[in-house]
mmCIF file with all atom_site columns, C-alpha atoms in Angstrom:
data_model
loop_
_atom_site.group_PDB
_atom_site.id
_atom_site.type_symbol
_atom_site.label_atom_id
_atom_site.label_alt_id
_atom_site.label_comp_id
_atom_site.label_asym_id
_atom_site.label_entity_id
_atom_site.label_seq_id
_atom_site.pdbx_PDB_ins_code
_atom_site.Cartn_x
_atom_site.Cartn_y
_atom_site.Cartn_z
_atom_site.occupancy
_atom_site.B_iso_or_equiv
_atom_site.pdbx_formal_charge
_atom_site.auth_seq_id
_atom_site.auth_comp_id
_atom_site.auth_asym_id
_atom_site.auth_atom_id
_atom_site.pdbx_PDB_model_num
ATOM 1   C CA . UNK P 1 1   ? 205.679 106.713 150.697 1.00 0.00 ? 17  UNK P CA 1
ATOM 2   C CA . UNK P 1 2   ? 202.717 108.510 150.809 1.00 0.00 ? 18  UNK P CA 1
ATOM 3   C CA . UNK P 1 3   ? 199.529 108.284 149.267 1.00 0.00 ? 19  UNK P CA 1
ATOM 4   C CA . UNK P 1 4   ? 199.376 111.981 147.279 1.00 0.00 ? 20  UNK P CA 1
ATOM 5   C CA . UNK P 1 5   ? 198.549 112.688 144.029 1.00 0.00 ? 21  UNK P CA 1
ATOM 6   C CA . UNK P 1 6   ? 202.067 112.319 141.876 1.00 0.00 ? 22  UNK P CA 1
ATOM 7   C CA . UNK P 1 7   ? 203.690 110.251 143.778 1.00 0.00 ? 23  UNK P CA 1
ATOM 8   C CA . UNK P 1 8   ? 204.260 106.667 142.463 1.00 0.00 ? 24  UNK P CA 1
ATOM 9   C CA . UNK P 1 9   ? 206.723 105.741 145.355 1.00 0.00 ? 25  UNK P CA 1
ATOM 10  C CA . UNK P 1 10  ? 205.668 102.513 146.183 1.00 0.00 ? 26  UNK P CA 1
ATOM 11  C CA . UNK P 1 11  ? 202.686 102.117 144.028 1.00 0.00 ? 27  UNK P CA 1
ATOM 12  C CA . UNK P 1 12  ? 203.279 99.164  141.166 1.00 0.00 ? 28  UNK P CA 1
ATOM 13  C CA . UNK P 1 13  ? 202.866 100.384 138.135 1.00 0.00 ? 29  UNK P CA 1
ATOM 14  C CA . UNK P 1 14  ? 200.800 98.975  135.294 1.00 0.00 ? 30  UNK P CA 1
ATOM 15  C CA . UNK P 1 15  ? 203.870 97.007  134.306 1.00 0.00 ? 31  UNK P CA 1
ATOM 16  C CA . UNK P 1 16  ? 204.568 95.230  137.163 1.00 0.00 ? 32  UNK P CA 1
ATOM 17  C CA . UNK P 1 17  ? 201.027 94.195  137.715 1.00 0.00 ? 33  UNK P CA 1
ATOM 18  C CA . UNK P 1 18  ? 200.921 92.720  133.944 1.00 0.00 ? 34  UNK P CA 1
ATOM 19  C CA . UNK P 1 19  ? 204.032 90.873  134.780 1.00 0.00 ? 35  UNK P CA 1
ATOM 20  C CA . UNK P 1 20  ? 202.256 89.048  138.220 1.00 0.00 ? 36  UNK P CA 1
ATOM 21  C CA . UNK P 1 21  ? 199.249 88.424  136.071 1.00 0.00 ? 37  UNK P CA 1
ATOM 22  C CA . UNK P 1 22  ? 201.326 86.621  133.319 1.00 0.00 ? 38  UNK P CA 1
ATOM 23  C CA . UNK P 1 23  ? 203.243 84.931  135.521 1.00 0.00 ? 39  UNK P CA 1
ATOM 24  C CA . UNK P 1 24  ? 200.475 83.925  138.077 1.00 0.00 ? 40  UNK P CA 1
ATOM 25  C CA . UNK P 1 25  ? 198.556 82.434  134.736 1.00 0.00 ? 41  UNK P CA 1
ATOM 26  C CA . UNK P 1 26  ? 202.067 80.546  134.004 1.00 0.00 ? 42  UNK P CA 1
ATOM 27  C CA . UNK P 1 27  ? 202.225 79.158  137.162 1.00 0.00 ? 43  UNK P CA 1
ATOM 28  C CA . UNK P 1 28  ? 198.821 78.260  137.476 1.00 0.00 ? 44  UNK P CA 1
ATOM 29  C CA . UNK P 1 29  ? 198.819 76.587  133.653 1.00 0.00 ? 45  UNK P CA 1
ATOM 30  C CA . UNK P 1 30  ? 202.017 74.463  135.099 1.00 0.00 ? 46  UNK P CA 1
ATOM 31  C CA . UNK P 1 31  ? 200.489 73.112  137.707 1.00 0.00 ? 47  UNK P CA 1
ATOM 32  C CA . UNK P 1 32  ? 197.413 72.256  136.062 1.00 0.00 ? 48  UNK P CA 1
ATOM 33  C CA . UNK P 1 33  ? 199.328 70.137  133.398 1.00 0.00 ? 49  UNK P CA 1
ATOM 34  C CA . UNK P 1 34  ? 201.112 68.824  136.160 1.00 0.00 ? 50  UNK P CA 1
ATOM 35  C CA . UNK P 1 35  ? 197.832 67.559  137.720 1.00 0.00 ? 51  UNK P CA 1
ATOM 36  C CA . UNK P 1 36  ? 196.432 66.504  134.853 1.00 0.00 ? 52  UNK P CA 1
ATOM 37  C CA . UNK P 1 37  ? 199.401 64.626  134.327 1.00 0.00 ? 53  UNK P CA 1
ATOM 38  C CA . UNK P 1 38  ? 199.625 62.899  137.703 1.00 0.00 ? 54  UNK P CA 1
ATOM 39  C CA . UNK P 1 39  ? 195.774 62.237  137.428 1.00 0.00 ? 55  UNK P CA 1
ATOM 40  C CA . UNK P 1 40  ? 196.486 60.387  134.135 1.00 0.00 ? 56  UNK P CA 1
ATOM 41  C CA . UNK P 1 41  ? 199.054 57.981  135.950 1.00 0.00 ? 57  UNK P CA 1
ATOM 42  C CA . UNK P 1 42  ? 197.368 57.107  138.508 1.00 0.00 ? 58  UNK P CA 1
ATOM 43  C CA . UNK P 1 43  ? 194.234 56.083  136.433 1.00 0.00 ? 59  UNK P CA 1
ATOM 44  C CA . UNK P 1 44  ? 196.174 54.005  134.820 1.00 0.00 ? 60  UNK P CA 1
ATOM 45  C CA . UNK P 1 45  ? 197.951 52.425  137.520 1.00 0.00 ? 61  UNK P CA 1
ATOM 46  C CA . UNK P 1 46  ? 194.630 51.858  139.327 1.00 0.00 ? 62  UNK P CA 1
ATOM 47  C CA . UNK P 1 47  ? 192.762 48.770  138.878 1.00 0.00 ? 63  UNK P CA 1
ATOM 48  C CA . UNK P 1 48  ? 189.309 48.726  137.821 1.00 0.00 ? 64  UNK P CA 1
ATOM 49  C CA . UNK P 1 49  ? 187.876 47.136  140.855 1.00 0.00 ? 65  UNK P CA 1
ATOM 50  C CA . UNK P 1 50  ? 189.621 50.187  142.918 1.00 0.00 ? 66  UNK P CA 1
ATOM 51  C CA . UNK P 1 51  ? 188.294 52.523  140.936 1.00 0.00 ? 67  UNK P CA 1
ATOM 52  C CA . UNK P 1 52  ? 184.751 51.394  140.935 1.00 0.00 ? 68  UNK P CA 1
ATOM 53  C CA . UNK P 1 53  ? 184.964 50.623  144.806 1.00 0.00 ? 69  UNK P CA 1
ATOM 54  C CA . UNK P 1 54  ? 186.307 54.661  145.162 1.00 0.00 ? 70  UNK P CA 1
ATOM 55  C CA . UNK P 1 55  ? 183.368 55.694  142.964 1.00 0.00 ? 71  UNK P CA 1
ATOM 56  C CA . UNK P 1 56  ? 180.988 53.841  145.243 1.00 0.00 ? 72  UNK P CA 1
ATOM 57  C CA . UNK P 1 57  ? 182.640 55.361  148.377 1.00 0.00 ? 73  UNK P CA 1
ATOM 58  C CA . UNK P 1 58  ? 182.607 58.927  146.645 1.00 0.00 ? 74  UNK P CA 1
ATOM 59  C CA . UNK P 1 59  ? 178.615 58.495  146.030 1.00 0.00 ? 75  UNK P CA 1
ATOM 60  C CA . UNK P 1 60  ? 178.173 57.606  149.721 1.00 0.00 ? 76  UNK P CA 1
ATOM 61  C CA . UNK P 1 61  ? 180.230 60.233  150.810 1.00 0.00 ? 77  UNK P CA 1
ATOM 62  C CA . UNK P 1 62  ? 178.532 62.520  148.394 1.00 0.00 ? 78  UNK P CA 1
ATOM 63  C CA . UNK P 1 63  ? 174.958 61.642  150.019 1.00 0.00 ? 79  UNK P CA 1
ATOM 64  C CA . UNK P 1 64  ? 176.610 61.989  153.628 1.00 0.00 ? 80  UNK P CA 1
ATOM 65  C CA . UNK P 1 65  ? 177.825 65.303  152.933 1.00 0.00 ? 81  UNK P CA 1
ATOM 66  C CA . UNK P 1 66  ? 174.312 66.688  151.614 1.00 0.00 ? 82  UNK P CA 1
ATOM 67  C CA . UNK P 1 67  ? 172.561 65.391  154.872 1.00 0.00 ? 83  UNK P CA 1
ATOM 68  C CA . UNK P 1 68  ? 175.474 67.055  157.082 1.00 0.00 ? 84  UNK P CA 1
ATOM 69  C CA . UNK P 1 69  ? 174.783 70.099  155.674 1.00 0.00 ? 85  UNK P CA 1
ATOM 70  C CA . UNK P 1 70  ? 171.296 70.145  155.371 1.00 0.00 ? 86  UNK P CA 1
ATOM 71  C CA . UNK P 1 71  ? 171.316 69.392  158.844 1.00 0.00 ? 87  UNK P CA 1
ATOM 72  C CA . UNK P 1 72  ? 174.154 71.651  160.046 1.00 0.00 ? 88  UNK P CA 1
ATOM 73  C CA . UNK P 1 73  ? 171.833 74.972  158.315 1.00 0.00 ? 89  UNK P CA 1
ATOM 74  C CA . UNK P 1 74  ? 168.836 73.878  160.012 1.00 0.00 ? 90  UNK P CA 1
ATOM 75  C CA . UNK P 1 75  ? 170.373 74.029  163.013 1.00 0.00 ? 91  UNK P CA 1
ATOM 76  C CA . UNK P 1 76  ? 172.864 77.038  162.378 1.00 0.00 ? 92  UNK P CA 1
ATOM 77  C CA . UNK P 1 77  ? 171.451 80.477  163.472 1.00 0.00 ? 93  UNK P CA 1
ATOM 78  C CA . UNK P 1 78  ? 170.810 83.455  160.989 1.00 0.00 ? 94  UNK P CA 1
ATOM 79  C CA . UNK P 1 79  ? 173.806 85.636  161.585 1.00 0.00 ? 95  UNK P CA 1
ATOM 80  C CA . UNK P 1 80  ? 176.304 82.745  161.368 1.00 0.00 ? 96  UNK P CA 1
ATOM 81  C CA . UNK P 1 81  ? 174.276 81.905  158.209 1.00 0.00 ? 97  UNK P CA 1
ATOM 82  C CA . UNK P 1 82  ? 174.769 85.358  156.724 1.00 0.00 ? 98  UNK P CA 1
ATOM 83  C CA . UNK P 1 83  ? 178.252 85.823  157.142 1.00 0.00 ? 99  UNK P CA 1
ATOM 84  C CA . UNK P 1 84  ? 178.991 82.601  155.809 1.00 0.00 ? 100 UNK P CA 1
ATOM 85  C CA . UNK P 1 85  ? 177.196 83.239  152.975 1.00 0.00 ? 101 UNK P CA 1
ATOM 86  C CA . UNK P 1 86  ? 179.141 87.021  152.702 1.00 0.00 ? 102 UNK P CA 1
ATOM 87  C CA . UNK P 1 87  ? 182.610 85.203  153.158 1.00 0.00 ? 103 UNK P CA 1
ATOM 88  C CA . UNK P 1 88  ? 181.670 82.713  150.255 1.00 0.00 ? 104 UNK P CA 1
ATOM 89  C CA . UNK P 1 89  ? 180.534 84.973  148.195 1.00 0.00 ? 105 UNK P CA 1
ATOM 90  C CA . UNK P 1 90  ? 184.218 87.323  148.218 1.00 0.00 ? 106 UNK P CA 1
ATOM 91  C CA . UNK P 1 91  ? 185.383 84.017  147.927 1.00 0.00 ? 107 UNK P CA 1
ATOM 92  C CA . UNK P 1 92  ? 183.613 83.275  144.549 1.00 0.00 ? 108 UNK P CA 1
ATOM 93  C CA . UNK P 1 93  ? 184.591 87.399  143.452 1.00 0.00 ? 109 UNK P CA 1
ATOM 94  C CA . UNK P 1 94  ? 188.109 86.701  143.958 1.00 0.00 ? 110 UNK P CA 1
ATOM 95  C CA . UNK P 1 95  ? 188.832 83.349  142.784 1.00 0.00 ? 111 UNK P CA 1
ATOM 96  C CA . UNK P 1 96  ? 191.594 83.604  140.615 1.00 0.00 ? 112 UNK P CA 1
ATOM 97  C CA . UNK P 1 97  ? 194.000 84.925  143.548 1.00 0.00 ? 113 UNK P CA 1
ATOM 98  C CA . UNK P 1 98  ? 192.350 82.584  145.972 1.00 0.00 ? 114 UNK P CA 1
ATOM 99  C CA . UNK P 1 99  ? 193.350 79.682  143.548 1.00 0.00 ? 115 UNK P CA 1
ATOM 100 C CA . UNK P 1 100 ? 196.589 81.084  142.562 1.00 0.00 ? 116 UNK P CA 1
ATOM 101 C CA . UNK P 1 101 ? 197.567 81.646  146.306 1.00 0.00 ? 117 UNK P CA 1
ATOM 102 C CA . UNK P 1 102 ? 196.785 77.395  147.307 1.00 0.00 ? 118 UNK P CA 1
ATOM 103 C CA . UNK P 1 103 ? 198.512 76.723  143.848 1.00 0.00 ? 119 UNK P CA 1
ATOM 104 C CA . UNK P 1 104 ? 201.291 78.324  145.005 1.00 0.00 ? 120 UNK P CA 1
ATOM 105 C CA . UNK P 1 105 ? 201.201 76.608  148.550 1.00 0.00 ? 121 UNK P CA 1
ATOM 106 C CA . UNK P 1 106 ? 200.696 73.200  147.031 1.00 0.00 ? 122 UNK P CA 1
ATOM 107 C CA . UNK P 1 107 ? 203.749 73.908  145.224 1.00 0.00 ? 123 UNK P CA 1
ATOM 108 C CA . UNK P 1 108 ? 205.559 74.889  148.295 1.00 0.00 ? 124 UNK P CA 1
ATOM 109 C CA . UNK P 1 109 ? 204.595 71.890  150.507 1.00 0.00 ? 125 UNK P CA 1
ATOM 110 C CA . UNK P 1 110 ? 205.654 69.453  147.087 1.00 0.00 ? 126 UNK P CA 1
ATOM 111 C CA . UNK P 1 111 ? 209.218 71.262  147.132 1.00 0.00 ? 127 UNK P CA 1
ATOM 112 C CA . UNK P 1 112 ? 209.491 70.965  150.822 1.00 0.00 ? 128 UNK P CA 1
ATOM 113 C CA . UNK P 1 113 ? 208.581 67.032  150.911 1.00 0.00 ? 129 UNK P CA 1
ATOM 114 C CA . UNK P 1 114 ? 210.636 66.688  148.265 1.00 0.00 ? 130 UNK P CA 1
ATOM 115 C CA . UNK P 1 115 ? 214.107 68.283  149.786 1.00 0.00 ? 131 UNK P CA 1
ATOM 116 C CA . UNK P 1 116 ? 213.089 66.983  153.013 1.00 0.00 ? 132 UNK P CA 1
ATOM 117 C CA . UNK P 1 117 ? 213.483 63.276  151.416 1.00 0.00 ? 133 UNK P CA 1
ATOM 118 C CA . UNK P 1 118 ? 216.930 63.921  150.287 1.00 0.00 ? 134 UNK P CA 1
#
């Protein structure tokens, strides 16, 4: 298991790492229809009057947020500010695995909850 030229023990091969990327955009195509799906319900189950009162709170909370954080960077100091912005931005490069990887967790609580009930 070394790291030398020639040696592929250990090392996926070209294969393998088309076969995670097809399956990762499976899984992640499921779940989306799934949410979409379970979006869909509850709209429809919702009254209009809850929904309208939700948007309202979702504006205030909107506004709320903006001040927090317009506060929270005025008073942060520079190197906290930097590496924050650093971490979001290999965040934003590597968003696919980032959003597979909390697909894959929301999954894993759902199946959980869902024995656990049983």
């Amino acid at each position: 298991m070394t790291n030398e030229p020639g040696n592929s023990i250990g090392t996926p091969t070209a294969a393998v790492r088309e076969q995670a990327v097809e399956t990762t955009a499976l899984v992640t195509g499921q779940i989306q229809a799934k949410a979409r799906q379970a979006a869909h319900l509850v709209k429809d189950r919702t009254p209009d009057r809850v929904r309208d009162r939700a948007a309202q709170a979702s504006g205030f909370l909107a506004r709320a947020v903006l001040r927090a954080g317009r506060l929270t960077a005025e008073k942060t100091p520079d190197p906290v500010l930097h590496k924050a912005g650093r971490t979001a931005r290999a965040a934003r490069a590597h968003r696919t695995p980032l959003l597979a990887a909390g697909a894959a967790l929301a999954v894993f609580v759902l199946v959980r909850r869902g024995r656990g009930r049983r």
